[in-house]
Amino acid sequence: MGVIVQKYGGTSVGTLERIEAVAERVKRTKEQGHDVVVVVSAMSGETNRLIGMAKELDLDASRREMDVLVSTGEQVTIALLTIALHKAGVDAVSMTGDQMRMKTDSSHSKARILDVETDNLKQHIAEGKVVVVAGFQGRDELNNITTLGRGGSDTSAVAVAAALKADECQIYTDVDGVYTTDPRMVPQARRLDTITFEEMLEMASLGAKVLQIRSVEFAGKYSVPLRVLSSFKEGSGTLISYEEVNMESPVVSGIAFNRDEARLTICGVPDEPSMAARVLSPIGDAGIDIDMIVQNTLGDGKADFTFTVHRDDYRRATELLTAVAKEVGAKGVQGDEHIAKVSIVGVGMWNHPGVAKTMFEVLGRENINMHQISTSEIKVSVLIDEKYLELAVRSLHTAFGLDAEPEEGK
Ligand code: ASP
Ligand code: MG
């Protein structure tokens, strides 16, 4: 049988007992005849603790040194897990990102993986060893330690799985799979046995944060079969698949939402070429992500732009936009800080043109006003007042037939 890559997140390796439990699972997988590579995160809370210490010394600590610091979290875990594997009678060896030659670019704290050299890894595997690899870290051309951004161990695992052409990349976490929506909000939410890669991208980026979004993109690029499962509960989790859309594909697979949005409008901007770039650039340049952009022109030579930002960026974005408004002679800036985005996601939508209409009817029936709508082939997103978010998600979940059967006992 081929290689299985298993990734264990912070809570799964949060204590020594849990590390021993991980060792047991790895041992079982090995005994089933697979070659196993394990990628681990730092023990839960550890990365934050390390960052906290550095910030106490200097809020503006060097990003290079921050990476040297935070990468130690994963180094602790690989050693402890390897020790636990030895104790369980499993031949195993640990490797840091550097030892494994996880090559990245030089953007400290958010480096991108360029290449994974597998010679060392394969050598150990050929000797029958389980290899325990530190997630989240790599090294650049000049041998500096780099890290991949928060939650980056998911991406490390997918990169290793891609490089080894693994049979499966299993992400063990504290949830037992991907749900039709957040079960904390909708108790009737169901675990999905499979979700397509495209749907997963939408679900992850829209707020169902199970995996680091970059890991999903990476998996898609190399068609790595990716499975999300629980470390604490037996089960087959959710498989992220690359199947073609067919007649049986569900029309709506899930409801994603994002609570913390804010909306800004700049009104009465001169309707001229390149105005959108001029108006939005200062915000992008400040590192603020912009979403759901709409431009409207009424034919009077003026245009309005509306877009959303994360609520944390609202104040800064308002300041920047107000400055631009003066520069270009716009009428003014308006905003709303308490906006939420709700999206229905499903690859089967393309041949069901009535889906958006159903969504609008459901929201209308609940008296929920939509401020903005945007669509793609596999999703429809609307902006609503945050106070109606829960009602909207629950009603849509029911209307699109996603609620679990009551006898399933949830
Ligand atoms: N330890 C890193 C973090 O806390 C990476 C990871 O857990 O994936 O973000
Ligand atoms: Mg994580």
Short mmCIF file of C-alpha atoms and ligand atoms in Angstrom, two decimals, residues 7-10 40-43 45-48 51 70 73-74 135-136 149-156 212, ligand 1:
data_model
loop_
_atom_site.label_atom_id
_atom_site.label_comp_id
_atom_site.label_asym_id
_atom_site.label_seq_id
_atom_site.Cartn_x
_atom_site.Cartn_y
_atom_site.Cartn_z
CA LYS A 7 -1.58 15.81 10.03
CA TYR A 8 -2.38 16.47 13.68
CA GLY A 9 -3.34 19.98 14.79
CA GLY A 10 -2.58 21.75 18.06
CA VAL A 40 2.33 18.09 13.35
CA SER A 41 1.46 21.52 14.68
CA ALA A 42 2.73 23.05 17.87
CA MET A 43 0.91 22.01 21.05
CA GLY A 45 -1.56 27.61 22.73
CA GLU A 46 2.17 27.31 22.18
CA THR A 47 2.48 29.49 19.07
CA ASN A 48 0.48 32.24 20.78
CA ILE A 51 4.42 35.33 19.95
CA VAL A 70 7.64 30.31 16.51
CA GLY A 73 6.72 25.05 18.75
CA GLU A 74 6.54 22.40 16.05
CA GLY A 135 4.54 21.59 9.99
CA PHE A 136 4.34 25.34 9.43
CA GLY A 149 1.25 31.74 8.17
CA ARG A 150 -1.11 30.81 10.99
CA GLY A 151 -2.64 27.40 10.52
CA GLY A 152 0.12 26.65 8.02
CA SER A 153 0.70 23.05 9.09
CA ASP A 154 -2.27 22.04 6.97
CA THR A 155 -0.44 23.39 3.95
CA SER A 156 2.79 21.64 4.96
CA GLN A 212 -6.26 26.72 6.11
N1 ASP B 1 1.41 26.38 15.05
C1 ASP B 1 0.98 27.20 13.96
C2 ASP B 1 -0.22 28.04 14.38
O1 ASP B 1 -0.64 27.98 15.51
C3 ASP B 1 0.69 26.44 12.72
C4 ASP B 1 -0.46 25.46 12.80
O2 ASP B 1 -0.95 25.15 13.88
O3 ASP B 1 -0.89 24.99 11.76
O4 ASP B 1 -0.73 28.79 13.60
#
